[in-house]
mmCIF file of C-alpha atoms in Angstrom:
data_model
loop_
_atom_site.group_PDB
_atom_site.id
_atom_site.type_symbol
_atom_site.label_atom_id
_atom_site.label_comp_id
_atom_site.label_asym_id
_atom_site.label_seq_id
_atom_site.Cartn_x
_atom_site.Cartn_y
_atom_site.Cartn_z
ATOM 1 C CA UNK A 1 0.134 -0.216 -0.398
ATOM 2 C CA UNK A 2 1.174 3.020 -1.250
ATOM 3 C CA UNK A 3 1.331 6.226 1.421
ATOM 4 C CA UNK A 4 0.272 9.820 0.888
ATOM 5 C CA UNK A 5 3.373 11.440 -1.170
ATOM 6 C CA UNK A 6 3.601 15.238 -2.061
ATOM 7 C CA UNK A 7 5.864 17.435 -3.953
ATOM 8 C CA UNK A 8 7.719 19.995 -3.691
ATOM 9 C CA UNK A 9 9.376 18.990 -0.630
ATOM 10 C CA UNK A 10 10.598 22.341 -0.139
ATOM 11 C CA UNK A 11 10.551 25.555 -2.220
ATOM 12 C CA UNK A 12 10.876 29.429 -1.894
ATOM 13 C CA UNK A 13 8.976 31.754 -3.823
ATOM 14 C CA UNK A 14 9.264 35.421 -3.516
ATOM 15 C CA UNK A 15 6.038 37.867 -2.294
ATOM 16 C CA UNK A 16 3.044 38.334 -5.230
ATOM 17 C CA UNK A 17 4.173 34.955 -7.120
ATOM 18 C CA UNK A 18 2.231 32.258 -7.171
ATOM 19 C CA UNK A 19 2.998 28.113 -6.163
ATOM 20 C CA UNK A 20 1.381 24.637 -7.208
ATOM 21 C CA UNK A 21 1.624 21.901 -4.747
ATOM 22 C CA UNK A 22 1.068 18.123 -5.790
ATOM 23 C CA UNK A 23 -0.256 15.364 -3.952
ATOM 24 C CA UNK A 24 -0.826 11.618 -4.490
ATOM 25 C CA UNK A 25 -3.694 10.047 -1.965
ATOM 26 C CA UNK A 26 -2.806 6.947 -0.868
ATOM 27 C CA UNK A 27 -4.513 3.918 -2.768
ATOM 28 C CA UNK A 28 -8.269 3.268 -2.253
ATOM 29 C CA UNK A 29 -8.377 6.998 -0.636
ATOM 30 C CA UNK A 30 -11.066 8.968 -3.241
ATOM 31 C CA UNK A 31 -10.811 12.221 -0.772
ATOM 32 C CA UNK A 32 -7.633 14.612 -0.242
ATOM 33 C CA UNK A 33 -7.763 17.498 2.459
ATOM 34 C CA UNK A 34 -5.320 20.210 2.208
ATOM 35 C CA UNK A 35 -3.607 21.638 5.410
ATOM 36 C CA UNK A 36 -1.225 24.582 6.187
ATOM 37 C CA UNK A 37 0.527 24.681 9.377
ATOM 38 C CA UNK A 38 2.743 27.089 11.091
ATOM 39 C CA UNK A 39 5.466 27.090 12.805
ATOM 40 C CA UNK A 40 4.900 25.728 16.121
ATOM 41 C CA UNK A 41 0.821 25.341 15.014
ATOM 42 C CA UNK A 42 -2.020 22.726 14.823
ATOM 43 C CA UNK A 43 -2.285 22.020 10.752
ATOM 44 C CA UNK A 44 -5.461 24.454 9.899
ATOM 45 C CA UNK A 45 -7.986 23.176 7.365
ATOM 46 C CA UNK A 46 -7.628 24.660 3.609
ATOM 47 C CA UNK A 47 -10.780 22.791 1.989
ATOM 48 C CA UNK A 48 -11.255 19.461 1.035
ATOM 49 C CA UNK A 49 -11.849 17.526 -2.092
ATOM 50 C CA UNK A 50 -14.118 13.710 -3.191
ATOM 51 C CA UNK A 51 -14.221 12.832 -6.106
ATOM 52 C CA UNK A 52 -12.823 16.300 -7.886
ATOM 53 C CA UNK A 53 -15.460 18.807 -6.218
ATOM 54 C CA UNK A 54 -14.754 20.752 -3.024
ATOM 55 C CA UNK A 55 -16.418 19.365 -0.199
ATOM 56 C CA UNK A 56 -15.702 22.151 2.755
ATOM 57 C CA UNK A 57 -13.857 24.643 2.714
ATOM 58 C CA UNK A 58 -11.967 26.102 5.770
ATOM 59 C CA UNK A 59 -11.259 30.314 6.834
ATOM 60 C CA UNK A 60 -8.749 30.649 3.400
ATOM 61 C CA UNK A 61 -9.632 33.638 1.015
ATOM 62 C CA UNK A 62 -10.083 32.860 -2.456
ATOM 63 C CA UNK A 63 -6.411 32.827 -3.651
ATOM 64 C CA UNK A 64 -6.585 29.554 -1.965
ATOM 65 C CA UNK A 65 -7.577 26.958 -5.056
ATOM 66 C CA UNK A 66 -7.107 23.418 -5.469
ATOM 67 C CA UNK A 67 -7.953 20.645 -7.679
ATOM 68 C CA UNK A 68 -8.655 16.995 -7.828
ATOM 69 C CA UNK A 69 -8.087 14.725 -10.979
ATOM 70 C CA UNK A 70 -9.536 10.998 -12.120
ATOM 71 C CA UNK A 71 -6.860 9.265 -10.091
ATOM 72 C CA UNK A 72 -7.464 11.483 -6.631
ATOM 73 C CA UNK A 73 -4.289 13.371 -6.899
ATOM 74 C CA UNK A 74 -4.109 16.481 -6.251
ATOM 75 C CA UNK A 75 -3.064 20.292 -6.445
ATOM 76 C CA UNK A 76 -3.487 23.351 -4.142
ATOM 77 C CA UNK A 77 -2.826 26.552 -5.688
ATOM 78 C CA UNK A 78 -1.887 29.823 -3.381
ATOM 79 C CA UNK A 79 -1.989 33.202 -6.115
ATOM 80 C CA UNK A 80 -0.574 35.928 -4.940
ATOM 81 C CA UNK A 81 1.599 34.944 -1.940
ATOM 82 C CA UNK A 82 2.421 36.769 0.813
ATOM 83 C CA UNK A 83 4.756 36.261 4.078
ATOM 84 C CA UNK A 84 2.517 34.885 6.436
ATOM 85 C CA UNK A 85 2.458 32.252 3.936
ATOM 86 C CA UNK A 86 4.991 30.963 4.631
ATOM 87 C CA UNK A 87 4.230 27.753 6.761
ATOM 88 C CA UNK A 88 4.553 23.309 5.933
ATOM 89 C CA UNK A 89 1.692 22.476 3.359
ATOM 90 C CA UNK A 90 0.203 19.130 4.291
ATOM 91 C CA UNK A 91 -1.905 17.123 2.160
ATOM 92 C CA UNK A 92 -4.095 14.161 3.969
ATOM 93 C CA UNK A 93 -6.322 11.529 2.260
ATOM 94 C CA UNK A 94 -8.762 10.145 4.082
ATOM 95 C CA UNK A 95 -10.737 6.516 4.463
ATOM 96 C CA UNK A 96 -13.736 5.794 2.972
ATOM 97 C CA UNK A 97 -15.730 4.934 6.037
ATOM 98 C CA UNK A 98 -16.595 6.960 9.653
ATOM 99 C CA UNK A 99 -14.168 8.388 11.033
ATOM 100 C CA UNK A 100 -12.701 9.128 7.785
ATOM 101 C CA UNK A 101 -9.500 9.623 9.626
ATOM 102 C CA UNK A 102 -7.234 10.905 7.756
ATOM 103 C CA UNK A 103 -3.410 10.060 6.735
ATOM 104 C CA UNK A 104 -0.817 12.830 6.203
ATOM 105 C CA UNK A 105 1.961 12.730 3.626
ATOM 106 C CA UNK A 106 5.200 14.614 5.001
ATOM 107 C CA UNK A 107 4.352 17.930 3.677
ATOM 108 C CA UNK A 108 5.767 21.054 1.553
ATOM 109 C CA UNK A 109 7.571 23.661 3.525
ATOM 110 C CA UNK A 110 6.618 26.783 1.515
ATOM 111 C CA UNK A 111 9.260 29.964 2.293
ATOM 112 C CA UNK A 112 7.700 33.443 1.171
ATOM 113 C CA UNK A 113 10.738 36.337 1.109
ATOM 114 C CA UNK B 1 -11.208 31.267 23.077
ATOM 115 C CA UNK B 2 -9.909 28.011 20.596
ATOM 116 C CA UNK B 3 -12.367 25.186 20.029
ATOM 117 C CA UNK B 4 -9.160 23.341 20.861
ATOM 118 C CA UNK B 5 -6.821 24.138 23.701
ATOM 119 C CA UNK B 6 -3.820 22.122 24.168
ATOM 120 C CA UNK B 7 -0.428 23.010 26.020
ATOM 121 C CA UNK B 8 2.339 23.291 23.852
ATOM 122 C CA UNK B 9 4.466 22.113 26.297
ATOM 123 C CA UNK B 10 7.685 21.074 26.328
ATOM 124 C CA UNK B 11 7.117 18.285 28.815
ATOM 125 C CA UNK B 12 10.626 16.741 29.249
ATOM 126 C CA UNK B 13 10.689 13.623 31.130
ATOM 127 C CA UNK B 14 12.891 10.632 32.029
ATOM 128 C CA UNK B 15 12.829 7.290 29.791
ATOM 129 C CA UNK B 16 10.297 5.154 31.542
ATOM 130 C CA UNK B 17 8.228 7.389 32.979
ATOM 131 C CA UNK B 18 4.338 7.511 32.234
ATOM 132 C CA UNK B 19 3.730 10.402 30.055
ATOM 133 C CA UNK B 20 -0.143 12.291 30.403
ATOM 134 C CA UNK B 21 -1.097 14.513 27.430
ATOM 135 C CA UNK B 22 -4.105 16.431 27.447
ATOM 136 C CA UNK B 23 -6.822 18.812 24.966
ATOM 137 C CA UNK B 24 -9.555 20.454 26.396
ATOM 138 C CA UNK B 25 -12.347 21.527 23.786
ATOM 139 C CA UNK B 26 -15.412 23.783 23.447
ATOM 140 C CA UNK B 27 -17.766 22.290 21.342
ATOM 141 C CA UNK B 28 -19.789 19.436 22.387
ATOM 142 C CA UNK B 29 -21.268 18.545 18.663
ATOM 143 C CA UNK B 30 -17.194 16.645 18.967
ATOM 144 C CA UNK B 31 -17.662 12.864 18.508
ATOM 145 C CA UNK B 32 -14.251 11.703 17.317
ATOM 146 C CA UNK B 33 -11.109 12.285 18.578
ATOM 147 C CA UNK B 34 -7.767 11.543 17.745
ATOM 148 C CA UNK B 35 -4.327 11.331 18.205
ATOM 149 C CA UNK B 36 -1.316 12.338 16.330
ATOM 150 C CA UNK B 37 2.679 12.256 16.709
ATOM 151 C CA UNK B 38 4.494 14.112 14.453
ATOM 152 C CA UNK B 39 8.233 14.485 14.381
ATOM 153 C CA UNK B 40 10.045 17.674 13.242
ATOM 154 C CA UNK B 41 9.697 18.751 9.667
ATOM 155 C CA UNK B 42 7.760 16.000 9.037
ATOM 156 C CA UNK B 43 3.712 15.099 8.319
ATOM 157 C CA UNK B 44 1.244 13.758 11.177
ATOM 158 C CA UNK B 45 1.097 10.557 11.822
ATOM 159 C CA UNK B 46 -2.358 8.949 13.167
ATOM 160 C CA UNK B 47 -1.853 7.009 16.311
ATOM 161 C CA UNK B 48 -5.178 5.906 17.530
ATOM 162 C CA UNK B 49 -8.996 7.270 17.410
ATOM 163 C CA UNK B 50 -11.909 7.201 19.877
ATOM 164 C CA UNK B 51 -15.422 7.179 19.056
ATOM 165 C CA UNK B 52 -17.475 9.034 22.062
ATOM 166 C CA UNK B 53 -16.311 8.734 25.718
ATOM 167 C CA UNK B 54 -14.011 6.105 27.292
ATOM 168 C CA UNK B 55 -10.786 4.440 26.949
ATOM 169 C CA UNK B 56 -8.517 2.753 23.703
ATOM 170 C CA UNK B 57 -5.390 1.038 24.547
ATOM 171 C CA UNK B 58 -2.646 -0.001 21.857
ATOM 172 C CA UNK B 59 0.174 -1.280 23.239
ATOM 173 C CA UNK B 60 2.204 0.901 25.285
ATOM 174 C CA UNK B 61 -0.668 4.138 24.190
ATOM 175 C CA UNK B 62 -3.557 4.468 25.971
ATOM 176 C CA UNK B 63 -6.586 7.184 24.823
ATOM 177 C CA UNK B 64 -8.940 8.573 27.404
ATOM 178 C CA UNK B 65 -12.241 10.723 26.445
ATOM 179 C CA UNK B 66 -14.632 12.505 29.148
ATOM 180 C CA UNK B 67 -17.204 13.932 27.136
ATOM 181 C CA UNK B 68 -18.888 15.629 30.069
ATOM 182 C CA UNK B 69 -15.958 17.228 30.755
ATOM 183 C CA UNK B 70 -14.538 18.136 27.429
ATOM 184 C CA UNK B 71 -11.454 16.803 28.309
ATOM 185 C CA UNK B 72 -9.197 14.271 26.422
ATOM 186 C CA UNK B 73 -5.980 12.223 27.378
ATOM 187 C CA UNK B 74 -3.007 10.064 25.923
ATOM 188 C CA UNK B 75 -1.150 7.981 28.008
ATOM 189 C CA UNK B 76 2.063 7.012 27.169
ATOM 190 C CA UNK B 77 3.697 3.902 29.416
ATOM 191 C CA UNK B 78 7.493 3.057 29.700
ATOM 192 C CA UNK B 79 8.243 6.297 27.560
ATOM 193 C CA UNK B 80 11.398 5.794 25.128
ATOM 194 C CA UNK B 81 13.879 7.990 23.588
ATOM 195 C CA UNK B 82 12.351 7.834 20.545
ATOM 196 C CA UNK B 83 8.754 9.078 21.615
ATOM 197 C CA UNK B 84 10.190 12.570 21.464
ATOM 198 C CA UNK B 85 7.866 14.747 19.471
ATOM 199 C CA UNK B 86 5.131 16.593 19.581
ATOM 200 C CA UNK B 87 1.841 15.318 19.977
ATOM 201 C CA UNK B 88 -1.429 17.028 18.168
ATOM 202 C CA UNK B 89 -4.681 16.061 19.086
ATOM 203 C CA UNK B 90 -7.755 16.544 16.751
ATOM 204 C CA UNK B 91 -11.528 15.670 16.786
ATOM 205 C CA UNK B 92 -14.568 16.481 14.448
ATOM 206 C CA UNK B 93 -18.225 16.139 14.373
ATOM 207 C CA UNK B 94 -20.474 14.875 11.340
ATOM 208 C CA UNK B 95 -18.592 17.003 9.413
ATOM 209 C CA UNK B 96 -15.721 14.683 10.012
ATOM 210 C CA UNK B 97 -12.928 17.304 9.490
ATOM 211 C CA UNK B 98 -10.919 17.351 12.391
ATOM 212 C CA UNK B 99 -10.058 20.405 14.655
ATOM 213 C CA UNK B 100 -6.663 19.707 15.729
ATOM 214 C CA UNK B 101 -4.886 21.550 18.323
ATOM 215 C CA UNK B 102 -1.204 23.300 18.733
ATOM 216 C CA UNK B 103 0.409 20.285 19.985
ATOM 217 C CA UNK B 104 2.185 19.477 22.968
ATOM 218 C CA UNK B 105 6.397 19.066 22.835
ATOM 219 C CA UNK B 106 7.302 15.688 24.437
ATOM 220 C CA UNK B 107 11.332 15.089 25.256
ATOM 221 C CA UNK B 108 12.466 11.673 27.028
ATOM 222 C CA UNK B 109 15.863 11.514 27.694
ATOM 223 C CA UNK B 110 18.038 8.921 29.033
#
């Protein structure tokens, strides 16, 4: 069974730029969620995708957007990067029965300068 | 007030000690309770989950939920240096989307 993978591992961007992060879900999982984890904080829910449709969204502005593909892999796009967007971005895929516990990837560390 | 409160620590204990990690919450709709372990610069790893009140044991780990007090705990017996990590509590209700605490940093020294 293949776990959740994310790419890239880390990257550095300049304020105002755009970034795309990628995630492959665990085998058999059709739900993917994205989280932002600032240093010293717990993960904050950005949004969730189920079968290519957005299925819930946290308190993040529209410049955070996403996609899910037919093979259940996913992308997180962030436009107009701000310094506060510097964080660890985590992707998680969910089991197919309650409580739909989430299995996380290793994360992408984004630094905005 | 945050929905989920967790003391960030650090909590430093000697090898072999019993560790108690705790979270409180305010949302009475939460019914699923989870504990994750996160090593430095890694993604969180699911340790245990429980439904509603009660205890659940898995090896050296025991999770307790007291819904009447809105209080959950994770106990680690015979702690090892390899247990040194940040422990995140998380809980969810009908949406099944978890709300996380900020994590407690645990240091187990030899």
